[in-house]
CSV table of C-alpha atoms and ligand atoms in Angstrom, one decimal:
chain,number,residue,atom,x,y,z
A,22,MET,CA,-96.5,-34.3,51.3
A,23,THR,CA,-94.1,-37.1,52.5
A,24,PRO,CA,-96.6,-39.9,53.5
A,25,ASP,CA,-94.2,-42.5,54.6
A,26,LYS,CA,-92.1,-39.9,56.8
A,27,HIS,CA,-95.3,-38.5,58.4
A,28,PHE,CA,-96.4,-42.0,59.3
A,29,ARG,CA,-93.1,-42.9,60.8
A,30,ASP,CA,-92.9,-39.7,62.5
A,31,GLY,CA,-96.4,-40.4,64.2
A,32,LEU,CA,-95.0,-43.8,65.3
A,33,VAL,CA,-92.2,-41.9,67.1
A,34,ALA,CA,-94.7,-39.5,68.7
A,35,GLY,CA,-96.6,-42.6,69.9
A,36,GLU,CA,-99.5,-42.1,67.4
A,37,ILE,CA,-100.9,-44.3,64.6
A,38,ARG,CA,-101.6,-41.9,61.7
A,39,LEU,CA,-103.9,-43.0,58.8
A,40,GLN,CA,-104.6,-41.1,55.7
A,41,ARG,CA,-108.3,-40.2,55.0
A,42,CYS,CA,-109.6,-39.3,51.4
A,43,SER,CA,-111.4,-36.1,51.2
A,44,SER,CA,-113.3,-37.2,48.0
A,45,CYS,CA,-114.6,-40.6,49.1
A,46,HIS,CA,-113.8,-40.6,52.8
A,47,ALA,CA,-112.0,-43.9,52.7
A,48,HIS,CA,-109.3,-44.5,55.3
A,49,ILE,CA,-106.0,-45.6,53.6
A,50,PHE,CA,-103.1,-47.8,54.9
A,51,PHE,CA,-100.3,-48.1,53.8
A,52,PRO,CA,-99.6,-44.3,53.3
A,53,ARG,CA,-99.3,-43.0,49.8
A,54,VAL,CA,-99.9,-40.0,47.7
A,55,LEU,CA,-103.3,-41.0,46.2
A,56,CYS,CA,-106.4,-42.8,47.1
A,57,PRO,CA,-106.4,-46.3,45.8
A,58,ALA,CA,-110.3,-46.5,46.1
A,59,CYS,CA,-111.0,-43.3,43.9
A,60,HIS,CA,-107.7,-42.0,43.1
A,61,GLY,CA,-108.3,-38.6,44.6
A,62,THR,CA,-105.2,-36.8,45.8
A,63,ASP,CA,-106.6,-34.6,48.6
A,64,LEU,CA,-105.7,-36.6,51.6
A,65,ASP,CA,-105.7,-35.7,55.1
A,66,TRP,CA,-104.4,-37.4,58.3
A,67,VAL,CA,-106.3,-38.7,61.3
A,68,ASN,CA,-105.2,-40.6,64.3
A,69,ALA,CA,-106.4,-44.0,64.4
A,70,SER,CA,-108.9,-45.0,67.4
A,71,GLY,CA,-106.9,-48.1,68.1
A,72,GLN,CA,-110.2,-50.3,67.9
A,73,GLY,CA,-109.7,-53.2,65.9
A,74,GLU,CA,-110.4,-57.0,65.4
A,75,VAL,CA,-108.2,-59.9,64.4
A,76,TYR,CA,-109.0,-60.8,60.7
A,77,THR,CA,-106.7,-63.8,60.6
A,78,PHE,CA,-103.5,-64.8,62.1
A,79,THR,CA,-100.7,-67.5,62.2
A,80,THR,CA,-98.0,-68.8,64.8
A,81,VAL,CA,-94.5,-68.7,63.3
A,82,ARG,CA,-93.0,-71.9,64.7
A,83,GLN,CA,-89.2,-71.8,65.6
A,84,ARG,CA,-86.7,-74.6,66.4
A,85,PRO,CA,-86.2,-74.1,70.2
A,86,GLU,CA,-82.7,-72.8,69.7
A,87,LYS,CA,-83.9,-69.8,67.4
A,88,GLY,CA,-86.4,-68.7,69.9
A,89,ASP,CA,-90.1,-68.8,71.0
A,90,ASP,CA,-93.0,-69.3,68.5
A,91,TYR,CA,-94.6,-65.8,67.8
A,92,ASN,CA,-97.8,-64.4,66.6
A,93,VAL,CA,-98.3,-62.5,63.1
A,94,SER,CA,-101.8,-61.2,62.8
A,95,MET,CA,-103.8,-59.2,60.3
A,96,ILE,CA,-106.0,-56.7,62.1
A,97,GLU,CA,-108.7,-54.6,60.7
A,98,LEU,CA,-109.0,-51.3,62.6
A,99,ALA,CA,-112.4,-49.6,63.0
A,100,GLU,CA,-111.5,-47.2,60.3
A,101,GLY,CA,-111.7,-50.1,57.7
A,102,VAL,CA,-108.1,-50.4,57.1
A,103,ARG,CA,-106.2,-53.8,57.6
A,104,MET,CA,-102.5,-54.1,58.6
A,105,MET,CA,-99.9,-56.7,59.6
A,106,THR,CA,-99.1,-56.6,63.3
A,107,ARG,CA,-98.5,-58.9,66.5
A,108,VAL,CA,-100.8,-59.4,69.2
A,109,ASP,CA,-99.1,-59.6,72.5
A,110,GLY,CA,-99.2,-62.6,74.9
A,111,ASP,CA,-99.3,-66.5,74.2
A,112,PRO,CA,-100.0,-66.8,70.3
A,113,CYS,CA,-102.1,-69.7,71.1
A,114,ASP,CA,-104.7,-67.3,72.7
A,115,VAL,CA,-105.3,-65.4,69.5
A,116,ALA,CA,-108.4,-66.1,67.5
A,117,ILE,CA,-110.2,-64.6,64.5
A,118,GLY,CA,-112.8,-62.0,65.5
A,119,MET,CA,-110.9,-61.2,68.7
A,120,ARG,CA,-111.2,-57.5,69.8
A,121,VAL,CA,-107.9,-55.8,70.1
A,122,PHE,CA,-106.6,-52.5,70.8
A,123,ALA,CA,-103.6,-51.2,68.6
A,124,TYR,CA,-100.7,-49.1,70.2
A,125,VAL,CA,-97.3,-48.0,69.4
A,126,GLY,CA,-94.9,-50.3,71.1
A,127,GLU,CA,-91.4,-51.5,70.0
A,128,ILE,CA,-89.9,-54.2,68.0
A,129,ASP,CA,-86.1,-54.7,67.8
A,130,GLY,CA,-85.7,-51.1,69.3
A,131,LYS,CA,-87.9,-49.4,66.8
A,132,PRO,CA,-91.5,-48.1,67.2
A,133,ALA,CA,-94.0,-50.5,65.8
A,134,VAL,CA,-97.9,-50.9,65.8
A,135,LEU,CA,-98.6,-53.7,68.3
A,136,CYS,CA,-102.0,-55.0,69.6
A,137,ARG,CA,-103.3,-56.3,73.0
A,138,LYS,CA,-106.4,-57.9,73.4
A,139,THR,CA,-109.1,-55.8,75.0
A,140,GLU,CA,-111.4,-56.9,77.9
A,141,GLU,CA,-114.8,-57.9,76.7
B,15,MET,CA,-117.4,-65.1,18.3
B,16,ASN,CA,-113.8,-66.6,18.9
B,17,HIS,CA,-111.3,-64.6,20.6
B,18,ALA,CA,-108.8,-63.2,17.9
B,19,LEU,CA,-105.8,-65.1,19.7
B,20,ARG,CA,-107.6,-68.4,20.4
B,21,GLY,CA,-105.5,-71.4,18.9
B,22,LYS,CA,-103.0,-68.9,17.1
B,23,SER,CA,-99.9,-70.2,18.8
B,24,ALA,CA,-98.8,-73.8,19.8
B,25,ILE,CA,-96.2,-75.3,22.1
B,26,VAL,CA,-94.0,-77.5,20.0
B,27,GLY,CA,-91.4,-78.3,22.3
B,28,LEU,CA,-91.0,-79.1,26.1
B,29,GLY,CA,-88.1,-79.7,28.1
B,30,VAL,CA,-86.8,-80.1,31.8
B,31,ALA,CA,-83.4,-80.3,33.4
B,32,GLY,CA,-81.8,-80.8,36.6
B,33,LEU,CA,-84.8,-81.8,38.5
B,34,GLY,CA,-84.3,-83.0,42.0
B,35,GLU,CA,-80.7,-82.3,43.0
B,36,SER,CA,-77.9,-80.8,40.5
B,37,PRO,CA,-75.0,-80.1,42.8
B,38,GLY,CA,-72.4,-77.9,41.2
B,39,LEU,CA,-74.7,-76.4,38.7
B,40,THR,CA,-75.8,-72.9,38.6
B,41,SER,CA,-79.4,-71.7,37.9
B,42,TRP,CA,-78.3,-70.5,34.6
B,43,ASP,CA,-76.8,-73.8,33.7
B,44,ILE,CA,-80.0,-75.6,34.4
B,45,MET,CA,-81.9,-73.0,32.5
B,46,ALA,CA,-79.9,-73.4,29.6
B,47,GLN,CA,-80.1,-77.1,29.9
B,48,SER,CA,-84.0,-77.0,29.7
B,49,ALA,CA,-83.9,-74.7,26.8
B,50,GLN,CA,-81.6,-77.1,24.8
B,51,THR,CA,-83.9,-80.1,25.8
B,52,ALA,CA,-87.0,-78.1,24.8
B,53,LEU,CA,-85.4,-77.0,21.3
B,54,ALA,CA,-84.2,-80.4,20.6
B,55,ASP,CA,-87.8,-81.9,21.3
B,56,ALA,CA,-89.2,-79.4,18.7
B,57,GLY,CA,-86.4,-80.1,16.2
B,58,LEU,CA,-84.9,-76.6,16.6
B,59,ALA,CA,-81.8,-74.9,17.9
B,60,LEU,CA,-80.9,-72.0,19.8
B,61,LYS,CA,-80.0,-70.2,16.4
B,62,ASP,CA,-83.7,-70.3,15.5
B,63,VAL,CA,-85.0,-68.6,18.8
B,64,ASP,CA,-85.8,-64.7,18.2
B,65,GLY,CA,-88.2,-64.4,21.1
B,66,LEU,CA,-87.0,-65.0,24.8
B,67,PHE,CA,-89.3,-65.1,27.9
B,68,CYS,CA,-87.6,-65.5,31.1
B,69,ALA,CA,-87.6,-64.6,34.8
B,70,MET,CA,-85.0,-65.8,37.3
B,71,MET,CA,-84.4,-65.3,41.0
B,72,GLU,CA,-80.8,-64.4,40.6
B,73,ASP,CA,-80.7,-61.1,38.7
B,74,SER,CA,-82.8,-58.1,38.2
B,75,MET,CA,-82.5,-58.2,34.6
B,76,PRO,CA,-83.0,-61.9,34.2
B,77,VAL,CA,-84.0,-62.0,30.4
B,78,LEU,CA,-80.8,-60.2,29.5
B,79,MET,CA,-78.6,-62.5,31.4
B,80,ALA,CA,-80.4,-65.6,29.9
B,81,ALA,CA,-80.0,-64.2,26.3
B,82,GLU,CA,-76.3,-63.5,27.1
B,83,TYR,CA,-75.8,-67.0,28.7
B,84,LEU,CA,-77.4,-68.7,25.6
B,85,GLY,CA,-75.5,-66.6,23.1
B,86,ILE,CA,-78.7,-65.3,21.5
B,87,ARG,CA,-79.8,-61.9,20.4
B,88,PRO,CA,-83.6,-62.1,20.4
B,89,ARG,CA,-85.7,-59.4,18.8
B,90,TYR,CA,-88.6,-59.7,21.4
B,91,VAL,CA,-88.2,-60.4,25.2
B,92,ASP,CA,-90.3,-60.3,28.1
B,93,GLY,CA,-89.0,-60.7,31.5
B,94,THR,CA,-92.2,-59.6,33.5
B,95,LEU,CA,-91.9,-60.9,36.8
B,96,THR,CA,-95.1,-61.8,38.7
B,97,GLY,CA,-93.6,-64.6,40.7
B,98,GLY,CA,-94.4,-68.3,39.8
B,99,SER,CA,-97.2,-67.4,37.5
B,100,SER,CA,-94.7,-65.4,35.0
B,101,PHE,CA,-94.3,-68.5,32.9
B,102,VAL,CA,-98.0,-69.0,32.4
B,103,ASN,CA,-98.5,-65.2,31.8
B,104,TYR,CA,-95.7,-65.7,29.0
B,105,LEU,CA,-98.2,-67.9,27.2
B,106,ALA,CA,-100.3,-64.7,26.7
B,107,SER,CA,-97.5,-62.5,25.7
B,108,ALA,CA,-95.8,-64.7,23.5
B,109,THR,CA,-99.0,-65.6,21.7
B,110,ALA,CA,-99.5,-61.8,20.9
B,111,ALA,CA,-96.0,-61.4,20.0
B,112,LEU,CA,-96.1,-64.4,17.5
B,113,ASP,CA,-99.2,-63.3,16.0
B,114,ALA,CA,-98.2,-59.9,15.4
B,115,GLY,CA,-94.9,-61.1,13.8
B,116,LEU,CA,-92.8,-59.6,16.4
B,117,CYS,CA,-91.1,-63.1,16.8
B,118,ASP,CA,-91.4,-66.4,15.1
B,119,VAL,CA,-89.8,-68.8,17.5
B,120,ALA,CA,-90.5,-68.2,21.1
B,121,LEU,CA,-88.5,-69.7,24.0
B,122,VAL,CA,-89.9,-69.9,27.5
B,123,CYS,CA,-87.4,-70.9,30.2
B,124,TYR,CA,-86.4,-71.1,33.7
B,125,GLY,CA,-84.0,-72.7,36.2
B,126,SER,CA,-82.9,-72.7,39.8
B,127,ASN,CA,-80.5,-74.4,41.9
B,128,GLN,CA,-81.8,-73.4,45.3
B,129,ARG,CA,-81.9,-76.9,46.9
B,130,THR,CA,-78.2,-77.6,46.5
B,131,ALA,CA,-77.2,-74.1,46.6
B,132,SER,CA,-78.9,-73.0,49.9
B,133,GLY,CA,-81.6,-75.6,50.6
B,134,LYS,CA,-84.3,-73.2,51.3
B,135,LEU,CA,-86.6,-70.9,49.2
B,136,VAL,CA,-84.5,-68.4,47.4
B,137,THR,CA,-86.4,-65.3,46.6
B,138,ALA,CA,-85.6,-61.8,45.1
B,139,SER,CA,-88.4,-60.5,47.1
B,140,ARG,CA,-87.7,-58.3,50.1
B,141,LEU,CA,-90.4,-57.9,52.6
B,142,PRO,CA,-92.4,-54.9,52.3
B,143,PRO,CA,-91.5,-52.2,54.9
B,144,TYR,CA,-94.8,-52.3,56.7
B,145,GLU,CA,-94.8,-56.0,57.1
B,146,ALA,CA,-91.1,-56.7,57.6
B,147,PRO,CA,-91.0,-55.9,61.4
B,148,TYR,CA,-93.5,-58.5,62.4
B,149,LYS,CA,-91.1,-61.2,60.6
B,150,PRO,CA,-93.7,-63.3,58.8
B,151,ARG,CA,-92.0,-66.3,57.3
B,152,TYR,CA,-92.1,-65.6,53.6
B,153,PRO,CA,-94.0,-66.7,51.8
B,154,VAL,CA,-95.6,-69.6,54.0
B,155,SER,CA,-97.2,-67.3,56.7
B,156,GLY,CA,-99.3,-65.3,54.0
B,157,TYR,CA,-100.7,-68.6,52.8
B,158,ALA,CA,-101.1,-69.8,56.4
B,159,MET,CA,-103.2,-66.7,57.2
B,160,ALA,CA,-105.2,-67.3,54.1
B,161,ALA,CA,-105.8,-71.1,55.2
B,162,GLN,CA,-106.7,-69.8,58.8
B,163,ARG,CA,-109.4,-67.5,57.4
B,164,HIS,CA,-110.7,-70.2,55.1
B,165,MET,CA,-111.0,-72.7,58.1
B,166,HIS,CA,-112.8,-70.0,60.2
B,167,LYS,CA,-115.2,-69.0,57.6
B,168,TYR,CA,-116.0,-72.3,56.0
B,169,GLY,CA,-115.1,-75.0,58.4
B,170,THR,CA,-112.3,-76.4,56.3
B,171,THR,CA,-110.2,-78.8,58.4
B,172,ARG,CA,-106.5,-79.6,58.5
B,173,GLU,CA,-107.5,-83.0,57.5
B,174,GLN,CA,-109.0,-81.7,54.2
B,175,LEU,CA,-105.7,-79.7,53.7
B,176,ALA,CA,-103.9,-83.0,54.2
B,177,ASP,CA,-105.9,-84.7,51.5
B,178,VAL,CA,-104.5,-82.4,48.9
B,179,ALA,CA,-100.9,-83.3,50.0
B,180,VAL,CA,-101.9,-87.1,49.9
B,181,ALA,CA,-103.4,-86.8,46.5
B,182,ALA,CA,-100.3,-85.0,45.1
B,183,ARG,CA,-98.1,-87.7,46.7
B,184,ASP,CA,-100.1,-90.5,45.3
B,185,TRP,CA,-99.6,-89.0,41.6
B,186,ALA,CA,-96.0,-88.6,42.3
B,187,THR,CA,-95.4,-92.1,43.3
B,188,HIS,CA,-96.0,-93.0,39.6
B,189,ASN,CA,-94.0,-90.3,38.3
B,190,PRO,CA,-90.0,-91.4,38.0
B,191,GLU,CA,-89.3,-87.4,37.6
B,192,ALA,CA,-91.0,-86.7,40.9
B,193,PHE,CA,-88.6,-86.0,43.7
B,194,MET,CA,-90.8,-87.3,46.7
B,195,ARG,CA,-92.3,-90.8,45.7
B,196,ASP,CA,-93.0,-92.6,48.9
B,197,PRO,CA,-96.8,-92.8,49.8
B,198,ILE,CA,-97.9,-90.6,52.6
B,199,THR,CA,-101.1,-90.7,54.7
B,200,ARG,CA,-103.4,-88.0,56.3
B,201,GLU,CA,-101.8,-88.8,59.6
B,202,ASP,CA,-98.2,-88.3,58.3
B,203,VAL,CA,-99.2,-84.7,57.1
B,204,LEU,CA,-101.0,-84.0,60.4
B,205,ALA,CA,-98.0,-85.3,62.5
B,206,SER,CA,-95.3,-83.3,60.4
B,207,ARG,CA,-93.6,-80.3,62.0
B,208,MET,CA,-95.9,-77.2,62.2
B,209,VAL,CA,-94.3,-74.3,60.2
B,210,SER,CA,-96.7,-71.6,60.4
B,211,ASP,CA,-100.2,-72.5,61.7
B,212,PRO,CA,-102.2,-74.2,60.3
B,213,LEU,CA,-99.5,-75.3,57.7
B,214,SER,CA,-97.1,-78.0,58.5
B,215,LYS,CA,-94.1,-79.3,56.5
B,216,LEU,CA,-96.1,-81.5,54.3
B,217,ASP,CA,-98.6,-78.6,53.6
B,218,CYS,CA,-95.7,-76.8,51.8
B,219,CYS,CA,-94.0,-77.4,48.6
B,220,LEU,CA,-90.8,-78.9,48.0
B,221,VAL,CA,-87.3,-76.9,47.6
B,222,THR,CA,-85.7,-78.7,44.8
B,223,ASP,CA,-83.5,-77.8,41.9
B,224,GLY,CA,-84.6,-77.9,38.5
B,225,GLY,CA,-85.5,-76.0,35.4
B,226,GLY,CA,-88.3,-76.1,32.6
B,227,ALA,CA,-88.6,-74.7,29.0
B,228,MET,CA,-91.1,-74.6,26.3
B,229,VAL,CA,-91.0,-73.5,22.6
B,230,LEU,CA,-93.8,-71.8,21.0
B,231,THR,CA,-94.5,-71.0,17.3
B,232,ARG,CA,-97.4,-69.7,15.3
B,233,ALA,CA,-100.1,-72.4,15.0
B,234,ASP,CA,-99.8,-72.4,11.1
B,235,ARG,CA,-96.3,-73.7,11.1
B,236,ALA,CA,-96.6,-75.7,14.3
B,237,LYS,CA,-97.2,-79.0,12.5
B,238,ASP,CA,-93.8,-78.5,10.8
B,239,HIS,CA,-92.1,-79.5,14.0
B,240,ALA,CA,-91.2,-83.1,15.4
B,241,LYS,CA,-94.0,-83.4,18.2
B,242,THR,CA,-97.7,-83.1,18.2
B,243,PRO,CA,-98.5,-79.4,18.7
B,244,VAL,CA,-100.4,-78.2,21.8
B,245,TYR,CA,-102.5,-75.1,20.9
B,246,ILE,CA,-103.0,-72.1,23.5
B,247,LEU,CA,-106.8,-71.6,23.5
B,248,GLY,CA,-107.0,-69.1,26.2
B,249,ALA,CA,-104.8,-67.2,28.6
B,250,ALA,CA,-105.6,-64.5,31.0
B,251,ALA,CA,-104.1,-62.9,34.2
B,252,GLU,CA,-105.5,-60.8,37.1
B,253,SER,CA,-103.7,-59.5,40.1
B,254,THR,CA,-105.2,-58.1,43.5
B,255,HIS,CA,-102.3,-57.1,45.6
B,256,ARG,CA,-98.5,-57.6,46.4
B,257,GLN,CA,-98.6,-57.4,50.0
B,258,ILE,CA,-100.7,-60.0,51.8
B,259,SER,CA,-102.1,-57.5,54.2
B,260,GLN,CA,-103.6,-55.7,50.9
B,261,MET,CA,-105.6,-59.0,49.7
B,262,PRO,CA,-109.1,-57.9,49.4
B,263,ASP,CA,-110.6,-61.1,50.9
B,264,PHE,CA,-108.1,-63.8,52.1
B,265,THR,CA,-110.5,-66.7,50.9
B,266,VAL,CA,-111.1,-65.3,47.3
B,267,THR,CA,-108.3,-65.0,44.7
B,268,ALA,CA,-108.0,-63.3,41.4
B,269,ALA,CA,-108.1,-66.7,39.9
B,270,VAL,CA,-111.9,-66.0,39.8
B,271,GLU,CA,-111.3,-63.3,37.0
B,272,SER,CA,-108.3,-64.9,35.3
B,273,GLY,CA,-110.3,-68.2,35.1
B,274,LYS,CA,-113.5,-66.6,33.9
B,275,ARG,CA,-111.6,-64.7,31.0
B,276,ALA,CA,-109.4,-67.8,30.0
B,277,PHE,CA,-112.5,-69.9,29.7
B,278,ALA,CA,-114.2,-67.4,27.6
B,279,MET,CA,-111.4,-66.9,25.3
B,280,ALA,CA,-111.2,-70.6,24.8
B,281,GLY,CA,-114.8,-71.0,24.5
B,282,VAL,CA,-115.1,-73.8,26.9
B,283,LYS,CA,-116.3,-74.3,30.4
B,284,PRO,CA,-114.8,-75.9,33.6
B,285,SER,CA,-116.6,-79.2,33.1
B,286,ASP,CA,-115.0,-79.7,29.4
B,287,ILE,CA,-111.5,-79.8,31.1
B,288,ASP,CA,-109.8,-83.3,31.0
B,289,VAL,CA,-107.1,-82.5,33.4
B,290,LEU,CA,-106.1,-79.6,35.9
B,291,GLU,CA,-102.5,-78.6,36.7
B,292,LEU,CA,-102.8,-76.0,39.6
B,293,TYR,CA,-99.8,-74.2,41.2
B,294,ASP,CA,-99.8,-75.8,44.7
B,295,ALA,CA,-97.2,-74.0,46.7
B,296,PHE,CA,-99.4,-75.0,49.6
B,297,THR,CA,-102.2,-77.3,50.1
B,298,ILE,CA,-104.6,-74.3,50.6
B,299,ASN,CA,-103.7,-73.2,47.1
B,300,THR,CA,-105.5,-76.3,45.3
B,301,ILE,CA,-108.8,-75.6,47.3
B,302,LEU,CA,-108.7,-72.0,46.7
B,303,PHE,CA,-108.2,-72.6,42.8
B,304,LEU,CA,-110.8,-75.4,42.6
B,305,GLU,CA,-113.1,-73.2,44.0
B,306,ASP,CA,-112.3,-69.9,42.1
B,307,LEU,CA,-112.0,-71.6,38.9
B,308,GLY,CA,-115.5,-72.8,39.2
B,309,TYR,CA,-115.2,-76.7,40.2
B,310,CYS,CA,-117.0,-76.3,43.4
B,311,ALA,CA,-118.8,-73.4,45.3
B,312,LYS,CA,-116.8,-71.1,47.6
B,313,GLY,CA,-116.0,-72.7,50.9
B,314,GLU,CA,-116.8,-76.3,49.7
B,315,GLY,CA,-113.1,-77.0,48.4
B,316,GLY,CA,-112.3,-78.7,51.6
B,317,ALA,CA,-115.0,-81.4,51.2
B,318,PHE,CA,-114.3,-81.4,47.4
B,319,VAL,CA,-110.9,-82.8,47.8
B,320,ALA,CA,-111.9,-85.5,50.3
B,321,ASP,CA,-112.1,-89.2,49.6
B,322,GLY,CA,-109.6,-89.1,46.8
B,323,ARG,CA,-111.4,-87.1,44.4
B,324,ILE,CA,-108.5,-85.4,42.9
B,325,ALA,CA,-106.2,-88.4,43.6
B,326,PRO,CA,-105.2,-91.0,40.6
B,327,GLY,CA,-108.7,-92.8,40.0
B,328,GLY,CA,-110.6,-90.0,41.3
B,329,SER,CA,-113.4,-88.0,39.3
B,330,LEU,CA,-111.2,-84.9,38.7
B,331,ALA,CA,-107.6,-85.3,37.5
B,332,VAL,CA,-105.4,-82.6,39.3
B,333,ASN,CA,-101.7,-82.0,39.5
B,334,THR,CA,-100.9,-85.2,37.6
B,335,ASN,CA,-97.2,-84.9,37.9
B,336,GLY,CA,-97.3,-84.7,41.8
B,337,GLY,CA,-97.3,-80.9,41.8
B,338,GLY,CA,-95.2,-78.5,43.7
B,339,LEU,CA,-95.9,-80.5,46.6
B,340,SER,CA,-94.4,-83.8,45.6
B,341,CYS,CA,-92.8,-83.7,42.2
B,342,THR,CA,-90.7,-80.4,41.8
B,343,HIS,CA,-90.5,-76.8,43.2
B,344,PRO,CA,-87.3,-75.0,42.2
B,345,GLY,CA,-88.4,-71.6,43.7
B,346,MET,CA,-90.8,-70.9,41.0
B,347,TYR,CA,-93.2,-73.8,39.8
B,348,GLY,CA,-95.4,-72.1,37.1
B,349,ILE,CA,-93.7,-73.3,34.0
B,350,PHE,CA,-94.2,-76.9,35.2
B,351,THR,CA,-97.9,-76.6,35.3
B,352,VAL,CA,-97.9,-75.7,31.5
B,353,ILE,CA,-95.3,-78.6,30.7
B,354,GLU,CA,-97.4,-81.3,32.6
B,355,ALA,CA,-100.6,-80.0,30.8
B,356,ALA,CA,-99.1,-80.1,27.3
B,357,HIS,CA,-97.6,-83.6,28.0
B,358,GLN,CA,-100.9,-84.8,29.0
B,359,ILE,CA,-102.5,-83.7,25.7
B,360,ARG,CA,-99.5,-85.0,23.8
B,361,GLY,CA,-99.5,-88.3,25.7
B,362,THR,CA,-96.0,-88.0,26.8
B,363,ALA,CA,-96.3,-87.5,30.5
B,364,PRO,CA,-93.5,-88.8,32.6
B,365,GLY,CA,-95.8,-90.3,35.1
B,366,ILE,CA,-99.6,-91.4,34.8
B,367,LYS,CA,-100.6,-90.8,31.2
B,368,LEU,CA,-104.3,-90.1,31.1
B,369,ASP,CA,-106.3,-91.2,28.2
B,370,GLY,CA,-107.9,-89.1,25.6
B,371,VAL,CA,-106.8,-85.7,27.0
B,372,ASP,CA,-108.1,-82.9,24.6
B,373,LEU,CA,-108.2,-79.9,27.0
B,374,ALA,CA,-106.0,-79.0,29.9
B,375,LEU,CA,-106.0,-76.3,32.3
B,376,ALA,CA,-102.7,-74.8,33.8
B,377,HIS,CA,-102.9,-72.4,36.5
B,378,GLY,CA,-100.0,-70.1,37.8
B,379,ASN,CA,-99.9,-68.4,41.2
B,380,GLY,CA,-97.3,-65.7,42.1
B,381,GLY,CA,-96.4,-63.7,45.2
B,382,VAL,CA,-98.5,-64.3,48.1
B,383,LEU,CA,-101.7,-65.4,46.2
B,384,SER,CA,-101.2,-61.9,44.4
B,385,SER,CA,-101.0,-62.9,40.7
B,386,GLN,CA,-103.3,-65.5,39.2
B,387,VAL,CA,-102.8,-66.6,35.5
B,388,THR,CA,-105.0,-69.3,34.0
B,389,ALA,CA,-104.1,-70.9,30.4
B,390,ILE,CA,-106.3,-73.5,28.7
B,391,LEU,CA,-104.5,-75.8,26.2
B,392,GLY,CA,-105.7,-77.9,23.6
B,393,SER,CA,-105.3,-80.5,21.1
B,394,GLU,CA,-105.8,-80.2,17.3
B,395,ALA,CA,-109.4,-81.4,17.7
B,396,THR,CA,-110.3,-78.6,19.8
B,397,LEU,CA,-109.3,-75.9,17.3
C,403,ZN,ZN1,-110.7,-41.5,47.5
């Protein structure tokens, strides 16, 4: 088992792969060799549904010569895991509790989990 | 029944060096000057030190580098790095080591030249791989997201965050050692440049040079030294995460548990404490720690700090040196919470000296609200 590699290979394939513990059924992110909830080691992989919600966020401010302000968000996926990501669009439009859809996009030429606001 | 380690060790020497700006000095120079000052305060010398407790940003084996620089060969060392809380944590390990006879004179020391060397926060931390691509500004963005969540959940306002900065500055105006001593208003904080919403420049700690050191011995020989001993009554740690994304609840820190155990070890309750020194890396910290240490209910910290309650003349003395927000913040501030707490008990604080302080609380924070360490210090009367 190579958890980090399997996750990253997933991103390259356009999939957000999460681990799930066979013992306690918790979903796990970030990838690892044991379940942090029950310490079981029998883990399998599922693809995330993509459904999620903004738990909290910030707008990182930059001096104009360095570039635009940008969003950093914590999202909770429907599976119950939390991860850092970026919500597309105007950072001023992001709010806690906003429904988002997580997908594999690109940051600096590398695949990364990004989010877009879902229509209510 | 008293905890076995309650009151078994004492701080017998305190020292600081290079606070503010110390151009041309290395972090190790400042650490060593702090150590010399604290040892002189105790009436001891480096040759007496046989236990060394040190963390620095500049090396992966800082306690070894420090021993080499100081020219000592300690028989007990602890270089555990939990961020800024490390130095409060050393009160627990030093007390245990002293009590067990693993060392007799414990030196806790730190120094940094990060203001004059780079002008920004120097950190040995690399961003975790699952967070790095999103470029959070480390560490402020983590604290900003905690503040945002607290505001959403409890209606805490930027004005209330600003009140924390104003109170800290008010204390600092009376402290000749403080780096920022011009009074500020709530409006100044709100108008300062936004760094990572909702935290603006004046919601963030300073970037200064500086170092601090403390000398500890067993309580039974503490009175042999030059200054009034300050006893370690309780010290306890808890951590919840390293990466901010893994923090269980962004509005509740592990200070709930570290505080509970430190108070239990000391056999005192929050209302017994005369003065609190809390690691205020950002204004939200003070609010979170007041809640988590039991000074107000969860969610009420914003209202609690309003109306000058934690400012000079208020009903609760918090961060009496001006804190990391206005006194000094050379990368890691934790050691200064203990130094100021001990000074208040001794009656030797550089700024406002409170009357009749017998019990003081020092609280260290490390990482991104990751590590919390609470210590309760007491005068001889509290033993
Ligand atoms: Zn499990």
